[in-house]
Short mmCIF file of C-alpha atoms and ligand atoms in Angstrom, two decimals:
data_model
loop_
_atom_site.label_atom_id
_atom_site.label_comp_id
_atom_site.label_asym_id
_atom_site.label_seq_id
_atom_site.Cartn_x
_atom_site.Cartn_y
_atom_site.Cartn_z
CA MET A 51 0.00 0.00 0.00
CA GLU A 52 1.27 3.45 -0.83
CA SER A 53 2.35 5.39 2.24
CA ILE A 54 0.88 8.79 3.08
CA GLN A 55 3.14 11.79 2.59
CA ALA A 56 3.06 15.22 4.24
CA ILE A 57 1.38 18.06 2.32
CA LYS A 58 3.58 19.75 -0.27
CA GLY A 59 5.48 22.68 1.23
CA MET A 60 4.81 21.52 4.81
CA ASN A 61 7.84 20.02 6.48
CA ASP A 62 8.50 17.69 9.36
CA ILE A 63 11.21 18.99 11.64
CA LEU A 64 13.04 15.84 12.64
CA PRO A 65 15.01 15.24 15.86
CA ASP A 66 18.36 15.69 14.09
CA GLN A 67 17.35 19.27 13.21
CA ILE A 68 15.51 20.24 16.35
CA HIS A 69 18.51 21.57 18.28
CA TRP A 70 18.76 24.42 15.75
CA TRP A 71 15.15 25.34 16.44
CA GLN A 72 15.52 25.10 20.17
CA ARG A 73 18.62 27.25 20.11
CA VAL A 74 16.91 29.98 18.08
CA GLU A 75 13.76 29.81 20.20
CA ASN A 76 15.65 29.85 23.51
CA THR A 77 17.85 32.76 22.44
CA ALA A 78 14.79 34.68 21.26
CA ARG A 79 12.94 34.01 24.48
CA SER A 80 15.74 35.20 26.73
CA ILE A 81 16.48 38.37 24.71
CA LEU A 82 12.86 39.36 24.21
CA GLU A 83 12.05 38.83 27.88
CA ASN A 84 15.02 41.08 28.75
CA PHE A 85 13.54 43.78 26.57
CA GLY A 86 10.23 43.48 28.44
CA TYR A 87 8.24 41.33 25.99
CA ARG A 88 5.81 38.70 27.24
CA GLU A 89 4.70 35.64 25.33
CA ILE A 90 1.25 35.36 23.81
CA ARG A 91 -0.19 32.33 21.95
CA THR A 92 -3.16 32.73 19.66
CA PRO A 93 -5.06 30.10 17.63
CA VAL A 94 -3.74 29.17 14.17
CA LEU A 95 -7.28 29.47 12.79
CA GLU A 96 -9.13 32.80 12.67
CA LYS A 97 -12.12 34.29 10.90
CA THR A 98 -11.11 35.15 7.33
CA GLU A 99 -12.29 38.72 7.74
CA LEU A 100 -9.58 39.40 10.31
CA PHE A 101 -6.89 38.99 7.67
CA SER A 102 -8.70 40.48 4.68
CA ARG A 103 -9.46 43.62 6.69
CA SER A 104 -5.99 44.05 8.19
CA ILE A 105 -3.56 42.80 5.55
CA GLY A 106 -5.64 44.33 2.73
CA GLU A 107 -8.01 42.82 0.13
CA ASN A 108 -5.68 43.62 -2.74
CA THR A 109 -2.47 42.14 -1.43
CA ASP A 110 -0.82 38.95 -2.71
CA ILE A 111 -1.35 37.28 0.66
CA VAL A 112 -5.11 37.83 0.72
CA GLU A 113 -5.72 37.44 -3.01
CA LYS A 114 -3.66 34.33 -3.66
CA GLU A 115 -1.99 32.82 -0.65
CA MET A 116 -4.46 32.21 2.14
CA TYR A 117 -5.65 28.77 3.21
CA THR A 118 -9.32 29.65 3.46
CA PHE A 119 -12.28 27.31 3.82
CA ALA A 120 -15.83 27.18 5.12
CA ASP A 121 -16.36 25.10 8.26
CA ARG A 122 -19.30 22.77 8.78
CA LYS A 123 -21.59 25.68 9.52
CA GLY A 124 -20.42 27.66 6.50
CA GLU A 125 -18.31 30.17 8.41
CA TRP A 126 -15.23 31.36 6.47
CA LEU A 127 -12.03 30.57 8.31
CA THR A 128 -8.35 31.04 7.43
CA LEU A 129 -5.14 29.47 8.66
CA ARG A 130 -3.15 32.48 9.84
CA PRO A 131 -0.70 33.79 7.22
CA GLU A 132 0.96 36.07 9.81
CA ALA A 133 0.68 36.83 13.51
CA THR A 134 0.13 40.59 13.91
CA ALA A 135 -3.60 40.60 13.13
CA SER A 136 -4.27 37.80 15.62
CA ILE A 137 -2.30 39.48 18.40
CA VAL A 138 -4.11 42.78 17.79
CA ARG A 139 -7.41 40.90 17.82
CA ALA A 140 -6.53 39.23 21.13
CA PHE A 141 -5.47 42.57 22.64
CA ILE A 142 -8.81 44.13 21.74
CA GLN A 143 -10.91 41.11 22.68
CA HIS A 144 -9.40 40.76 26.16
CA ASN A 145 -9.26 44.51 26.77
CA LEU A 146 -5.55 44.30 27.51
CA GLN A 147 -5.39 48.06 27.24
CA ALA A 148 -6.51 48.10 30.85
CA ASP A 149 -3.36 46.24 31.90
CA PRO A 150 -0.40 48.66 31.97
CA LEU A 151 2.04 45.75 31.87
CA ALA A 152 0.57 44.32 28.65
CA ARG A 153 2.24 46.41 25.98
CA LYS A 154 4.97 44.23 24.49
CA PHE A 155 4.22 40.78 23.14
CA TYR A 156 6.04 38.00 21.37
CA SER A 157 4.96 34.76 19.83
CA THR A 158 6.38 31.87 17.83
CA GLY A 159 4.55 29.35 15.73
CA PRO A 160 3.47 28.13 12.31
CA MET A 161 2.06 30.40 9.60
CA PHE A 162 0.44 29.26 6.37
CA ARG A 163 0.68 30.70 2.87
CA TYR A 164 -0.16 28.98 -0.38
CA GLU A 165 3.07 29.89 -2.17
CA ARG A 166 5.12 27.91 -4.68
CA PRO A 167 7.49 25.94 -2.45
CA GLN A 168 11.24 26.24 -2.99
CA LYS A 169 14.30 26.60 -0.78
CA GLY A 170 13.40 29.09 1.95
CA ARG A 171 9.76 29.30 0.86
CA TYR A 172 7.19 26.90 2.24
CA ARG A 173 3.45 26.61 2.73
CA GLN A 174 3.78 26.04 6.44
CA PHE A 175 6.63 28.05 7.91
CA HIS A 176 7.41 29.44 11.34
CA GLN A 177 7.81 32.97 12.56
CA LEU A 178 9.14 34.65 15.63
CA ASP A 179 6.93 37.65 16.08
CA ALA A 180 7.16 40.73 18.34
CA GLU A 181 4.59 43.52 18.72
CA VAL A 182 4.37 46.68 20.84
CA PHE A 183 1.21 48.74 21.31
CA GLY A 184 0.65 52.33 22.36
CA VAL A 185 4.15 53.82 21.99
CA GLU A 186 4.49 56.39 19.22
CA ASP A 187 7.97 57.56 20.15
CA PRO A 188 10.53 56.90 17.38
CA MET A 189 12.84 55.69 20.14
CA LEU A 190 10.85 52.48 20.17
CA ASP A 191 11.25 51.95 16.42
CA ALA A 192 15.02 52.12 16.89
CA GLU A 193 14.90 49.95 20.01
CA LEU A 194 12.99 47.24 18.14
CA MET A 195 15.58 47.13 15.35
CA TYR A 196 18.38 47.21 17.88
CA MET A 197 16.82 44.25 19.68
CA LEU A 198 16.67 42.39 16.38
CA ARG A 199 20.35 43.12 15.84
CA VAL A 200 21.25 41.87 19.34
CA PHE A 201 19.25 38.71 18.71
CA LEU A 202 20.95 37.95 15.39
CA GLU A 203 24.38 38.76 16.83
CA GLN A 204 23.82 36.47 19.76
CA LEU A 205 23.01 33.66 17.33
CA GLY A 206 26.25 34.43 15.53
CA LEU A 207 24.54 35.37 12.26
CA SER A 208 26.63 37.51 9.96
CA GLY A 209 26.25 38.96 6.48
CA VAL A 210 22.73 40.40 6.83
CA VAL A 211 21.78 44.02 6.23
CA LEU A 212 19.03 46.10 7.83
CA HIS A 213 16.97 48.00 5.24
CA ILE A 214 14.70 50.79 6.44
CA ASN A 215 12.11 53.02 4.84
CA SER A 216 9.16 55.21 5.78
CA LEU A 217 5.74 54.61 4.25
CA GLY A 218 4.31 57.84 5.65
CA CYS A 219 0.82 58.16 7.09
CA PRO A 220 -2.60 58.08 5.36
CA ALA A 221 -2.43 61.86 4.99
CA CYS A 222 0.77 61.88 2.95
CA ARG A 223 0.06 58.62 1.18
CA ALA A 224 -3.14 59.82 -0.53
CA PRO A 225 -1.50 62.48 -2.73
CA TYR A 226 1.42 60.15 -3.40
CA ARG A 227 -0.98 57.45 -4.54
CA SER A 228 -2.29 59.74 -7.31
CA LEU A 229 1.25 60.74 -8.27
CA LEU A 230 2.29 57.11 -8.54
CA GLN A 231 -0.86 56.14 -10.38
CA THR A 232 -0.25 58.82 -13.02
CA PHE A 233 3.28 57.51 -13.53
CA LEU A 234 2.12 53.89 -13.71
CA LEU A 235 -0.67 54.69 -16.17
CA GLN A 236 1.87 56.19 -18.55
CA ASN A 237 3.55 52.78 -18.71
CA ARG A 238 0.36 50.76 -18.45
CA ALA A 239 0.84 48.58 -21.53
CA THR A 240 4.25 47.32 -20.40
CA PHE A 241 3.11 45.98 -17.02
CA CYS A 242 2.19 42.35 -16.34
CA SER A 243 -1.53 41.62 -16.07
CA ASP A 244 -1.39 41.56 -12.25
CA CYS A 245 0.19 45.02 -12.14
CA GLN A 246 -2.29 46.38 -14.69
CA ARG A 247 -4.99 45.50 -12.18
CA ARG A 248 -2.94 46.62 -9.16
CA LEU A 249 -2.30 50.06 -10.60
CA HIS A 250 -6.04 50.73 -10.41
CA VAL A 251 -6.94 49.11 -7.10
CA ASN A 252 -3.76 49.40 -5.00
CA PRO A 253 -0.89 51.04 -6.94
CA LEU A 254 1.67 50.75 -4.12
CA ARG A 255 1.52 46.97 -4.49
CA VAL A 256 3.22 47.26 -7.90
CA PHE A 257 6.46 47.59 -5.91
CA ASP A 258 5.94 44.00 -4.68
CA CYS A 259 5.93 42.58 -8.22
CA LYS A 260 8.78 40.19 -9.02
CA VAL A 261 8.37 40.38 -12.84
CA GLU A 262 11.52 41.91 -14.30
CA ARG A 263 9.89 44.28 -16.77
CA CYS A 264 7.66 45.68 -14.03
CA GLN A 265 10.67 46.10 -11.75
CA LYS A 266 12.47 48.01 -14.48
CA ILE A 267 9.68 50.55 -14.86
CA ILE A 268 9.36 51.03 -11.11
CA GLU A 269 13.02 51.97 -10.90
CA ASN A 270 12.04 55.37 -12.26
CA ALA A 271 8.80 55.73 -10.29
CA PRO A 272 8.39 58.61 -7.84
CA MET A 273 9.33 57.53 -4.31
CA LEU A 274 6.99 57.73 -1.35
CA LEU A 275 9.92 58.73 0.85
CA ASP A 276 10.25 61.95 -1.19
CA SER A 277 6.57 62.77 -0.59
CA ILE A 278 6.07 62.14 3.11
CA CYS A 279 4.77 64.96 5.29
CA GLU A 280 6.83 66.92 7.77
CA ASP A 281 5.72 64.92 10.81
CA CYS A 282 6.57 61.65 9.13
CA ARG A 283 9.90 63.05 7.96
CA ASP A 284 10.76 64.13 11.52
CA HIS A 285 9.79 60.73 12.85
CA PHE A 286 12.01 58.99 10.30
CA ALA A 287 14.94 61.34 11.02
CA ALA A 288 14.60 60.60 14.74
CA VAL A 289 14.54 56.84 14.13
CA ARG A 290 17.73 57.15 12.11
CA SER A 291 19.49 59.23 14.73
CA TYR A 292 18.58 56.73 17.48
CA LEU A 293 19.86 53.89 15.30
CA ASP A 294 23.12 55.81 14.91
CA ARG A 295 23.36 56.29 18.64
CA LEU A 296 22.82 52.57 19.11
CA GLN A 297 25.54 51.94 16.50
CA THR A 298 23.12 49.90 14.44
CA ASP A 299 23.99 50.00 10.74
CA TYR A 300 21.22 50.33 8.16
CA GLU A 301 20.58 51.18 4.54
CA ILE A 302 17.68 53.33 3.39
CA ASN A 303 15.68 51.45 0.77
CA PRO A 304 12.96 53.74 -0.62
CA ARG A 305 11.53 50.92 -2.79
CA MET A 306 10.69 48.67 0.13
CA VAL A 307 6.91 48.80 0.63
CA ARG A 308 6.33 45.43 2.40
CA GLY A 309 3.54 43.16 1.24
CA LEU A 310 0.85 44.20 3.72
CA ASP A 311 -1.34 47.29 3.59
CA TYR A 312 -1.45 48.12 7.29
CA TYR A 313 2.04 49.61 7.57
CA THR A 314 2.61 53.30 8.32
CA ARG A 315 5.83 55.25 8.79
CA THR A 316 8.84 53.10 9.72
CA THR A 317 9.25 49.81 7.88
CA PHE A 318 12.29 47.57 7.84
CA GLU A 319 13.63 44.27 6.55
CA ILE A 320 16.61 42.07 7.31
CA ILE A 321 18.10 41.20 3.95
CA THR A 322 20.52 38.45 2.92
CA ASP A 323 22.10 37.59 -0.42
CA ARG A 324 22.69 33.97 0.59
CA LEU A 325 19.25 32.45 0.08
CA GLY A 326 18.73 32.99 -3.63
CA ALA A 327 15.41 34.62 -4.44
CA GLN A 328 14.26 34.55 -0.81
CA ASN A 329 16.24 37.57 0.30
CA ALA A 330 14.22 38.63 3.35
CA VAL A 331 14.92 36.90 6.67
CA GLY A 332 12.53 39.13 8.54
CA GLY A 333 10.69 42.39 8.40
CA GLY A 334 8.30 44.66 10.16
CA GLY A 335 7.20 48.18 10.81
CA ARG A 336 4.66 50.52 12.33
CA TYR A 337 0.93 50.10 11.90
CA ASP A 338 -0.53 53.03 13.75
CA GLY A 339 -4.10 52.67 12.43
CA LEU A 340 -4.57 48.92 12.61
CA MET A 341 -5.88 48.60 16.15
CA ARG A 342 -8.57 51.22 15.45
CA ASP A 343 -9.43 49.71 12.05
CA LEU A 344 -10.04 46.36 13.74
CA GLY A 345 -12.51 47.94 16.15
CA GLY A 346 -10.16 48.54 19.07
CA PRO A 347 -8.77 51.61 20.83
CA ASP A 348 -6.76 54.10 18.80
CA LEU A 349 -3.37 52.78 19.86
CA SER A 350 -0.28 52.77 17.70
CA GLY A 351 1.54 49.53 16.94
CA ILE A 352 4.90 48.33 15.73
CA GLY A 353 6.34 44.87 15.28
CA PHE A 354 8.37 42.44 13.26
CA ALA A 355 8.39 38.83 12.12
CA ILE A 356 11.47 36.69 11.52
CA GLY A 357 11.20 33.58 9.35
CA MET A 358 12.66 30.75 11.42
CA GLU A 359 13.36 28.43 8.47
CA ARG A 360 15.34 31.10 6.64
CA LEU A 361 17.22 32.08 9.79
CA ILE A 362 18.14 28.45 10.47
CA LEU A 363 19.19 27.87 6.84
CA LEU A 364 21.58 30.80 7.16
CA LEU A 365 22.97 29.59 10.48
CA GLN A 366 23.49 26.13 9.01
CA GLN A 367 25.31 27.61 6.04
CA GLN A 368 27.67 29.27 8.49
CA ARG A 369 28.02 25.93 10.24
CA SER A 370 27.81 27.55 13.64
CA GLU A 371 26.84 24.26 15.26
CA PRO A 372 25.05 24.74 18.53
CA GLN A 373 26.85 23.34 21.57
CA ARG A 374 25.14 20.37 23.13
CA SER A 375 25.48 19.51 26.77
CA PRO A 376 27.79 16.52 27.27
CA LEU A 377 26.13 13.13 27.20
CA VAL A 378 27.01 10.29 29.55
CA PHE A 379 26.48 6.75 28.26
CA LEU A 380 26.31 3.79 30.61
CA ALA A 381 27.75 0.61 29.18
CA ILE A 382 26.38 -2.30 31.18
CA LEU A 383 27.90 -5.75 31.58
CA GLY A 384 25.91 -8.17 33.73
CA ASP A 385 22.59 -8.36 35.53
CA GLN A 386 23.57 -6.67 38.76
CA ALA A 387 25.33 -3.93 36.82
CA LYS A 388 22.13 -3.37 34.87
CA GLN A 389 20.16 -2.81 38.07
CA GLU A 390 22.75 -0.35 39.40
CA GLY A 391 23.23 1.33 36.00
CA PHE A 392 19.47 1.89 35.70
CA LEU A 393 19.48 3.85 38.99
CA ILE A 394 22.60 5.84 38.09
CA THR A 395 21.12 6.78 34.70
CA GLN A 396 17.98 8.17 36.34
CA GLN A 397 20.01 10.01 38.99
CA LEU A 398 22.22 11.64 36.37
CA ARG A 399 19.13 12.79 34.46
CA SER A 400 17.51 14.15 37.59
CA HIS A 401 20.73 16.14 38.23
CA GLY A 402 20.46 17.76 34.81
CA ILE A 403 22.95 15.55 33.00
CA GLU A 404 21.83 13.93 29.76
CA ALA A 405 22.33 10.19 30.16
CA GLU A 406 21.58 7.06 28.15
CA MET A 407 22.10 3.37 28.92
CA ASP A 408 22.06 0.05 27.18
CA TYR A 409 18.98 -1.97 28.06
CA ALA A 410 19.61 -4.95 25.78
CA ARG A 411 22.76 -6.74 26.99
CA HIS A 412 24.84 -5.95 23.92
CA SER A 413 28.55 -6.72 23.83
CA LEU A 414 30.85 -4.03 25.19
CA LYS A 415 32.10 -3.41 21.67
CA SER A 416 28.64 -2.72 20.28
CA GLN A 417 27.74 -0.55 23.30
CA MET A 418 30.88 1.54 22.70
CA ARG A 419 29.91 1.87 19.04
CA ARG A 420 26.50 3.17 20.06
CA ALA A 421 28.04 5.64 22.53
CA ASP A 422 30.20 6.88 19.69
CA LYS A 423 27.20 7.32 17.40
CA LEU A 424 25.37 9.25 20.09
CA ALA A 425 28.46 11.48 20.39
CA ALA A 426 28.68 10.68 24.13
CA HIS A 427 31.38 12.65 25.92
CA TYR A 428 31.77 10.08 28.67
CA VAL A 429 31.06 6.39 29.01
CA VAL A 430 30.64 4.79 32.40
CA ILE A 431 31.51 1.09 32.05
CA LEU A 432 29.75 -0.87 34.73
CA GLY A 433 30.38 -4.60 35.06
CA ASP A 434 29.49 -7.03 37.82
CA GLU A 435 33.20 -7.42 38.63
CA GLU A 436 33.83 -3.69 38.98
CA MET A 437 30.71 -3.42 41.07
CA ALA A 438 32.00 -5.95 43.51
CA ALA A 439 35.01 -3.68 43.97
CA GLY A 440 32.71 -0.65 44.42
CA ALA A 441 33.91 1.09 41.28
CA ALA A 442 33.25 1.64 37.58
CA GLN A 443 35.42 2.65 34.64
CA LEU A 444 35.04 6.14 33.25
CA ARG A 445 36.12 6.68 29.66
CA ASP A 446 36.55 10.15 28.20
CA MET A 447 35.56 9.61 24.57
CA GLN A 448 37.52 12.61 23.34
CA SER A 449 40.86 12.06 25.03
CA LYS A 450 40.30 8.24 25.03
CA GLN A 451 41.57 8.16 28.61
CA GLN A 452 40.06 5.67 30.99
CA SER A 453 40.16 5.67 34.76
CA SER A 454 38.47 4.12 37.74
CA ILE A 455 35.65 6.00 39.43
CA PRO A 456 34.11 5.02 42.81
CA LEU A 457 30.44 4.04 42.77
CA ASP A 458 29.91 5.79 46.07
CA GLY A 459 29.23 9.42 45.23
CA LEU A 460 29.50 8.75 41.50
CA VAL A 461 26.84 11.24 40.44
CA PRO A 462 28.27 14.33 42.21
CA LEU A 463 31.77 13.36 41.07
CA LEU A 464 30.62 13.05 37.45
CA LYS A 465 28.93 16.41 37.73
CA GLU A 466 32.20 17.95 38.82
CA ILE A 467 34.14 16.24 36.05
CA ILE A 468 31.68 17.55 33.48
CA ARG A 469 31.91 21.04 34.91
CA ASN A 470 35.71 20.95 34.72
CA GLY A 471 35.73 19.05 31.41
CA ASP A 472 38.50 16.81 32.73
CA ALA A 473 38.21 13.08 33.42
CA THR A 474 41.58 12.84 35.16
CA ALA A 475 39.84 14.09 38.32
CA ALA A 476 38.32 10.61 38.57
CA LYS A 477 41.67 9.04 39.46
CA ASN A 478 41.81 10.60 42.89
P1 AMP B 210 6.32 38.88 5.89
O1 AMP B 210 5.25 38.85 6.90
O2 AMP B 210 5.85 38.48 4.52
O3 AMP B 210 7.14 40.10 5.87
O4 AMP B 210 7.31 37.72 6.32
C1 AMP B 210 8.20 37.85 7.39
C2 AMP B 210 9.25 36.77 7.27
O5 AMP B 210 8.63 35.49 7.30
C3 AMP B 210 10.01 36.78 5.96
O6 AMP B 210 11.06 37.69 6.00
C4 AMP B 210 10.46 35.36 5.85
O7 AMP B 210 11.63 35.14 6.58
C5 AMP B 210 9.32 34.59 6.47
N1 AMP B 210 8.44 34.05 5.43
C6 AMP B 210 7.42 34.66 4.81
N2 AMP B 210 6.82 33.83 3.93
C7 AMP B 210 7.48 32.65 4.00
C8 AMP B 210 7.35 31.40 3.34
N3 AMP B 210 6.39 31.15 2.47
N4 AMP B 210 8.22 30.41 3.67
C9 AMP B 210 9.20 30.63 4.58
N5 AMP B 210 9.36 31.78 5.23
C10 AMP B 210 8.53 32.79 4.95
#
């Protein structure tokens, strides 16, 4: 019978990969918590309207990429394509405005977009997401990007560039929209069919188009950054000066519009040239009108999302292997040794040391082979004979040195050896 496969573009993350994920997630958690963010978890399924209203009807995500279906009662539901809308919804629904401590949120989890899968682009992918509500000060924009930089540095990621832009506010975007539309209409015939439609319904989205001939025309298009109002210009200048003070390098990219309609003022992306066509590792920006548009209080918002798969692909390319804690393997020879070894294994684990034992009476040679495969740092060889003498053999798998270790007090002694990284301590 043919076996069942996972859905195209949706990947299993197998145990041999999971340490990368855990490392990224743990680093994110500790840095974000230091910056005052608290975790929030929202459902993966939401009412379709939440996304069409926030992301924008005429965006690629809403038009082409959402997993949308009617449930058994005919209600339209969508697997979340991003996290911001859900977090804003939760904030409004639970009246978190009343809680002065609930301003900064983070979340990690799967997102779903019906895109053509390729390296770095999947239909289920994972994001680390951060959002802050109710702070309009440009200081926060800079702080958010600085935090992102600290996070990536702590992971050891190099070779990425921070691109920033300002998308202005609704007041300065309206006249720009007409300006852009006039320019686009002059070149109407040359655009792809998608852009011909976009230039009527949502002209800014033409900047998202990947078709080369469209890109070429847009190179000469008027830039929103040149048309933003004085307030927006001041805000952007302040963001830049705070970034300078935080010694955070950036490039201004006036063509970056981001693929979602809710952005206002500051937008940014983390760009790489090492993932082929998928050049964005993460991105975000301000969305000062979104909370109000979704029926909540008139609070500003700013946030970002990092694509975990792309981040991990880059880290793997750099081969910055995460450090694992040393593993102790218990090689068992004999029935009595098995009983004692079972207890020692559990004690080691309960003292925070990763430990594994042989349960199946294999030969010493095959147990040592297994320890090697598991990349054990230490092997405790426990035979009935050694036990009678109240001792075991401890083998350091890296230095290949072997020494006797007393059974009495074995666990604290092993802990010390691991802390010092030196098995010779066992001799005394
Ligand atoms: P966006 O919300 O589109 O700006 O996406 C934020 C980040 O999520 C991107 O920079 C990517 O790292 C990641 N991302 C978006 N779409 C996908 C996808 N289909 N597959 C993998 N990662 C993605």
